[in-house]
XYZ file of C-alpha atoms in Angstrom:
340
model
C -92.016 122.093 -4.172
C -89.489 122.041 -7.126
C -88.327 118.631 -8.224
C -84.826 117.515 -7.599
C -82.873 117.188 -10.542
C -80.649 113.837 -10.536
C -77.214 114.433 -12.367
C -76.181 111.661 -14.696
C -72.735 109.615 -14.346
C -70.844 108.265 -16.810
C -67.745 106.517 -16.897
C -64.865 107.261 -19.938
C -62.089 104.961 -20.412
C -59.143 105.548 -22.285
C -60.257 109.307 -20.671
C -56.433 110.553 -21.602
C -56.203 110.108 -25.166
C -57.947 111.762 -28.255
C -61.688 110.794 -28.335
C -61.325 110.130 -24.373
C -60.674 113.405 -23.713
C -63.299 115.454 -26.464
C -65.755 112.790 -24.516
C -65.196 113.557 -21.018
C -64.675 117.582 -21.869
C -68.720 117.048 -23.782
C -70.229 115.154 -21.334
C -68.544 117.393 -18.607
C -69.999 120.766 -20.710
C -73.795 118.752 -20.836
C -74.039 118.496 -17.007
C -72.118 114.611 -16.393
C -70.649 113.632 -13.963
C -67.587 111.652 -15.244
C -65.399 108.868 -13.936
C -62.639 109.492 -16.234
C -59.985 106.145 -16.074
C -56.799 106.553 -17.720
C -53.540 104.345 -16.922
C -51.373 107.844 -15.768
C -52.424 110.703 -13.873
C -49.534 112.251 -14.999
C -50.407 112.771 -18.613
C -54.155 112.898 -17.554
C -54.068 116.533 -15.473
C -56.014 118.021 -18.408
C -59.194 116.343 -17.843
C -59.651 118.344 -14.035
C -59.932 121.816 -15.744
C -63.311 120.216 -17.003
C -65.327 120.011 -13.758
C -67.740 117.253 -12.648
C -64.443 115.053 -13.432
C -63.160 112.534 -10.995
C -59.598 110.964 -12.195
C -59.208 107.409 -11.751
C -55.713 105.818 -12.304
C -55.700 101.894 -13.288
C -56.346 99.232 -16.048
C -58.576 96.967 -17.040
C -57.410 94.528 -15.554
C -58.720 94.933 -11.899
C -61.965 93.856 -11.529
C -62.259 95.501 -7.839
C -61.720 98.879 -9.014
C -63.680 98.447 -12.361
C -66.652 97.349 -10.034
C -65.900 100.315 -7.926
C -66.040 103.178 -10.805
C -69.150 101.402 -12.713
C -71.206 101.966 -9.733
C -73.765 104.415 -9.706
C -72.594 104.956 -13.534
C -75.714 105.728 -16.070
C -73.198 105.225 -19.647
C -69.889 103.881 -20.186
C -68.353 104.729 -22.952
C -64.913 102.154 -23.622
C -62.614 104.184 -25.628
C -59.407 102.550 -23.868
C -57.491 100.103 -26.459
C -53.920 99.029 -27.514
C -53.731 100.233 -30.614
C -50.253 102.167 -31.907
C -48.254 99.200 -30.404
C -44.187 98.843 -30.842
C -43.204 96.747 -33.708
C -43.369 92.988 -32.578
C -46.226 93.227 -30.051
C -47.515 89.859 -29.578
C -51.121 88.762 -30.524
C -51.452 88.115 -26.685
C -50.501 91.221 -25.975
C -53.171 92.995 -27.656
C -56.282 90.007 -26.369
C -55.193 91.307 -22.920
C -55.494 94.757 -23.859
C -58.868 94.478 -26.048
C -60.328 91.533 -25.597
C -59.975 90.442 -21.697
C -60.147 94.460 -20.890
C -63.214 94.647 -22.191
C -64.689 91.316 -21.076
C -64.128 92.593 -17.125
C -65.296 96.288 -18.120
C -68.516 94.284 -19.587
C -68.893 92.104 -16.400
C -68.665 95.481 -14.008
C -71.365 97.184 -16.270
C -73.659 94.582 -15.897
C -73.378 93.380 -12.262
C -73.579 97.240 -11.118
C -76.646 98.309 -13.649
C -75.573 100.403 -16.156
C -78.043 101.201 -18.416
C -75.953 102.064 -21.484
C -72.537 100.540 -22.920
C -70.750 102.507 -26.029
C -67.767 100.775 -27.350
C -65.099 102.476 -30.052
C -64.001 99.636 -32.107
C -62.581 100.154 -35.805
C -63.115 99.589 -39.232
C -59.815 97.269 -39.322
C -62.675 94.592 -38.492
C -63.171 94.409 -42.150
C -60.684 92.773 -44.941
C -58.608 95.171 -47.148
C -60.326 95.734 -49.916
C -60.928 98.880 -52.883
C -64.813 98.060 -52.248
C -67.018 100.590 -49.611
C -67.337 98.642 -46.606
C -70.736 98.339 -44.674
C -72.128 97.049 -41.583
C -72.802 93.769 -43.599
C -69.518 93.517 -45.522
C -67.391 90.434 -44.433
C -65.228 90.906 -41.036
C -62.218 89.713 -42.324
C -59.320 91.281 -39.534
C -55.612 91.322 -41.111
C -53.927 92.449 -37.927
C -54.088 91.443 -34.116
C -55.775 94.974 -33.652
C -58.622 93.948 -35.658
C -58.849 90.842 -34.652
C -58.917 91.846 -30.975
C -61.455 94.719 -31.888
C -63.503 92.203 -33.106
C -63.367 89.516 -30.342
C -64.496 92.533 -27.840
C -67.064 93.314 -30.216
C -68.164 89.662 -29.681
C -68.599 90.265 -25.764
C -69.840 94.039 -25.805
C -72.781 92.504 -27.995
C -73.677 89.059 -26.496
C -73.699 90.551 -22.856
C -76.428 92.567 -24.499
C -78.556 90.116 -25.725
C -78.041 87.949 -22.350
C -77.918 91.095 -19.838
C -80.739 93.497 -21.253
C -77.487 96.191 -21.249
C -78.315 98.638 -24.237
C -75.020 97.963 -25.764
C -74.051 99.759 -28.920
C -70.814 99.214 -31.506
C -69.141 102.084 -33.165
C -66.425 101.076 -36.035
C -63.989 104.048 -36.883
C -61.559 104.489 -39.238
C -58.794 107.034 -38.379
C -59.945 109.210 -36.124
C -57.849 112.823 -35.898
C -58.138 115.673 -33.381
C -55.876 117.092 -30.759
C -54.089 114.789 -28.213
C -54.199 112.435 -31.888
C -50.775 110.700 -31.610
C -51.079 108.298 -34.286
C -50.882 108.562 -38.245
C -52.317 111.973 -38.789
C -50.293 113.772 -35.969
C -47.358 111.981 -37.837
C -48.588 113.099 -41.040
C -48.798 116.737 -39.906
C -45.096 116.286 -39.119
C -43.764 115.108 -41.697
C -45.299 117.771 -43.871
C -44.071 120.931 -41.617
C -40.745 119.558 -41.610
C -40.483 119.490 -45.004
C -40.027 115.499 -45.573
C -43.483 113.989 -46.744
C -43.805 112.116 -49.938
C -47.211 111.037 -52.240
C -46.808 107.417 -52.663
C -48.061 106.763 -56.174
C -50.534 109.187 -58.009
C -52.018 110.021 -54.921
C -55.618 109.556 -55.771
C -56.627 106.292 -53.290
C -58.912 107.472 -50.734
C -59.137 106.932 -47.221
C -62.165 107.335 -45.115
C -61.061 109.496 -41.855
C -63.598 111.284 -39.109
C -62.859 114.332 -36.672
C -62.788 113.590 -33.218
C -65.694 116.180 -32.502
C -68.071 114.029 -34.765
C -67.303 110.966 -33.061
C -68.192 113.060 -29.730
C -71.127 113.546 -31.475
C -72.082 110.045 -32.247
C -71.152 108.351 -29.202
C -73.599 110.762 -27.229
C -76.295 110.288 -29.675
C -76.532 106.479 -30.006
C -75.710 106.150 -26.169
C -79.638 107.694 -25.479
C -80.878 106.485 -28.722
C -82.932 103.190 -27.826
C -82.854 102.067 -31.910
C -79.392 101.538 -31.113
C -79.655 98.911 -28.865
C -77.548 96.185 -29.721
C -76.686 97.872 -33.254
C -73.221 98.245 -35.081
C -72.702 101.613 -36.747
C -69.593 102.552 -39.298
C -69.073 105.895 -38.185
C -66.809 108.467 -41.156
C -66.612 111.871 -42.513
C -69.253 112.175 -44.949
C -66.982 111.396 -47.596
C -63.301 109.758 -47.957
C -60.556 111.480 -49.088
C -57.504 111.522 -51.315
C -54.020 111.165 -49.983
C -53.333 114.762 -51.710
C -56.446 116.531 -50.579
C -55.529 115.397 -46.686
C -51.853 116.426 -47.610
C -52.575 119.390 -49.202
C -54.839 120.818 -47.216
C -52.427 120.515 -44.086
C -49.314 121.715 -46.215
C -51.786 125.087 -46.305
C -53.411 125.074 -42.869
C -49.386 125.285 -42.236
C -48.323 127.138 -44.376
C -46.060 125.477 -46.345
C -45.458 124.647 -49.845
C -48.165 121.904 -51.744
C -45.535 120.875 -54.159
C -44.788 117.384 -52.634
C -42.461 114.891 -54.407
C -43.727 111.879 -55.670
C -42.342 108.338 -55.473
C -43.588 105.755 -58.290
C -45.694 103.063 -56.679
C -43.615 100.479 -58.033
C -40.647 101.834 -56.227
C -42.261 102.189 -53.310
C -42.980 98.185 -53.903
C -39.876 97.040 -54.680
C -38.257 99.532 -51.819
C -40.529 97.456 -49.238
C -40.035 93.969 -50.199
C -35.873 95.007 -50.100
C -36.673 96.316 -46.663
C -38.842 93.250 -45.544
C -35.859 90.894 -46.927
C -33.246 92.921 -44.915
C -35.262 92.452 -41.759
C -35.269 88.888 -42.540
C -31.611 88.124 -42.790
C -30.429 90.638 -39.965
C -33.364 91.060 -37.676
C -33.137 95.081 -38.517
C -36.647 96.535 -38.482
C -36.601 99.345 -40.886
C -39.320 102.358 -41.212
C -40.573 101.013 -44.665
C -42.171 97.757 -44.823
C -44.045 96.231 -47.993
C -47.035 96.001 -45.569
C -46.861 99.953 -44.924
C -46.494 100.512 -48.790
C -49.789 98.953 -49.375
C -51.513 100.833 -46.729
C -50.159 103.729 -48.203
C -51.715 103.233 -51.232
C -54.619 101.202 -50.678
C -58.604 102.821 -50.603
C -59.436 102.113 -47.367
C -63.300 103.348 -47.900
C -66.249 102.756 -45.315
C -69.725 104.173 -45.481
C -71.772 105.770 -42.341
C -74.991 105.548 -44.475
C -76.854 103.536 -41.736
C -76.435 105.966 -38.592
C -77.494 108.522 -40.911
C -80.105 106.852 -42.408
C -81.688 105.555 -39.116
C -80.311 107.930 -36.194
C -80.485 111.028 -38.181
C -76.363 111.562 -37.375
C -74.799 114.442 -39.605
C -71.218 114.987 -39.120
C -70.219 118.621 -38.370
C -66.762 119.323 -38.669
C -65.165 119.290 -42.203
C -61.651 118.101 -42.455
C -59.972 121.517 -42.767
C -62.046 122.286 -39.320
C -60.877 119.416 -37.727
C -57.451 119.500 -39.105
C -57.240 123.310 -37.827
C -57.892 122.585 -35.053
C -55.372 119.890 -34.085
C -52.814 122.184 -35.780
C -53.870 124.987 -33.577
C -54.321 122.778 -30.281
C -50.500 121.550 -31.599
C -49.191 125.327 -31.489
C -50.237 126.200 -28.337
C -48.798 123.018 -27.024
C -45.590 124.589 -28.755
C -45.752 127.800 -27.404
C -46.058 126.723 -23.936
C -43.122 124.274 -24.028
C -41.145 127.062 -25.391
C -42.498 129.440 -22.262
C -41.801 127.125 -19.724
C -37.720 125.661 -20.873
């Protein structure tokens, strides 16, 4: 009599946005069955041409229905954050979001069984520094997105150690792919329209990953038992200048590599003007001194420990990855134009 094969269940929040939906579309490819929560059906429509994909619409906050979709769940994977928030969200704002979010996603997981608990955090955990950051380096948060990132971090772990839930940390830094809505979709932008500028000499480097190898990751720590209870920096095998990310999408687009450059110390003095104006009129402008050190900071972090104990390899290159957001981006394009 042939055995009866048992499919596998996992739930994906955050199912809507970039690494939510490469997950669920993966998972739904390897034979899942996936509880896919997202906070709008409307913008979440995509995720049904997957199959095996059950759309849930709600937050975090509702225990009920968190219990509900948990149950009978193998994995979760907790991609859902606040993270590209409107200028003056409040610190409480983003603990609701993060922090309590995850604390009643954690409490579901464990009273219904789940074997397996993934959660995306991100490198922001760690103080700005030039110096490669590790899974020992100092956590150090300077925003109320790190902080919050680390505070879940906090619960995802301990409920581990108290539960027996095989709960697993991933830190990211910028993470690009399609349905990517934050600083590299703006970046890609800026450059096809002709108004993107280096800040200094363009050389600081900045630690990125493709969406497709944090796919990759998150499905092989989620079965890996050595990850139990682990934190893993997850990046590109190597960061990148501000010119080689800029350049190479200026030629995945087709358009011209000659960028002009704007003297760091400009760019300085241009911020602090900008922060002073805000301060005497309440204006917010685009250009903040904050943003001007970002822009020129390293922001480095090294993957060297899921490689060195998981055996993880990323795949994708960053002209792959960046092709394919720029492709994914023209067909969205095309079809707008179709259908006005």
């Amino acid at each position: 009599m042939a055995e009866l094969s048992i499919q596998r269940s996992a739930l994906v929040t955050g199912a809507a946005g970039c690494i939510g939906t490469a997950l669920t579309r993966r998972l739904s490819r390897t034979g899942f069955h996936v509880q896919a929560l997202v906070r709008d059906r409307r913008q979440a429509g995509h995720l049904l041409d997957y199959g095996g994909v059950d759309l849930i619409e709600g937050d975090l906050d509702s225990t009920d229905l968190l219990n509900e979709v948990v149950r009978g769940c193998d994995l979760v994977y907790h991609a859902a954050a606040r993270v590209h928030a409107p200028s003056g969200t409040s610190e409480a704002e983003f603990t609701s979001a993060n922090v309590d979010g995850t604390r009643h996603l954690v409490e579901a997981a464990v009273n219904n069984g789940v074997r397996s608990f993934v959660f995306f955090s991100t490198v922001a955990v760690y103080p700005e520094k030039d110096n490669v950051q590790n899974e020992l380096s100092h956590t150090e948060p300077h925003t109320p997105y790190g902080a919050s990132k680390l505070a879940a971090e906090g619960l995802v772990l301990k409920a581990g150690i108290e539960s027996g839930l095989k709960s697993t940390v991933l830190r990211l830094p910028v993470v690009y792919g399609p349905r990517d809505r934050g600083n590299v979709a703006k970046l890609i932008q800026a450059i096809r329209n002709g108004r993107f500028f280096i800040v200094g000499n363009g050389e600081n480097l900045k630690s990125m990953i493709a969406v497709g190898n944090v796919v990759d990751a998150a499905m092989l720590v989620a079965d890996e038992e050595k990850a139990r209870g682990e934190i893993y920096n997850v990046c590109d095998s190597r960061p990148y200048s501000q010119c080689e990310i800029a350049e190479t999408i200026a030629e995945l687009l087709g358009r011209s590599k000659n960028f002009f450059t704007l003297p760091l110390f400009w760019m300085h003095n241009a911020g602090r003007l900008a922060d002073r104006v805000n301060a005497l009129t309440g204006i917010t402008l685009p250009l903040t001194a904050d943003l001007v050190r970002k822009l020129a900071a390293n922001t480095i972090s090294s993957s060297a420990k899921i490689e060195r104990e998981l055996g993880f390899k990323p795949r994708i290159s960053l002209r792959e990855g960046l092709e394919e957001v720029i492709t994914k981006e023209e067909e969205e394009r095309q079809i707008t134009k179709q259908t006005k």
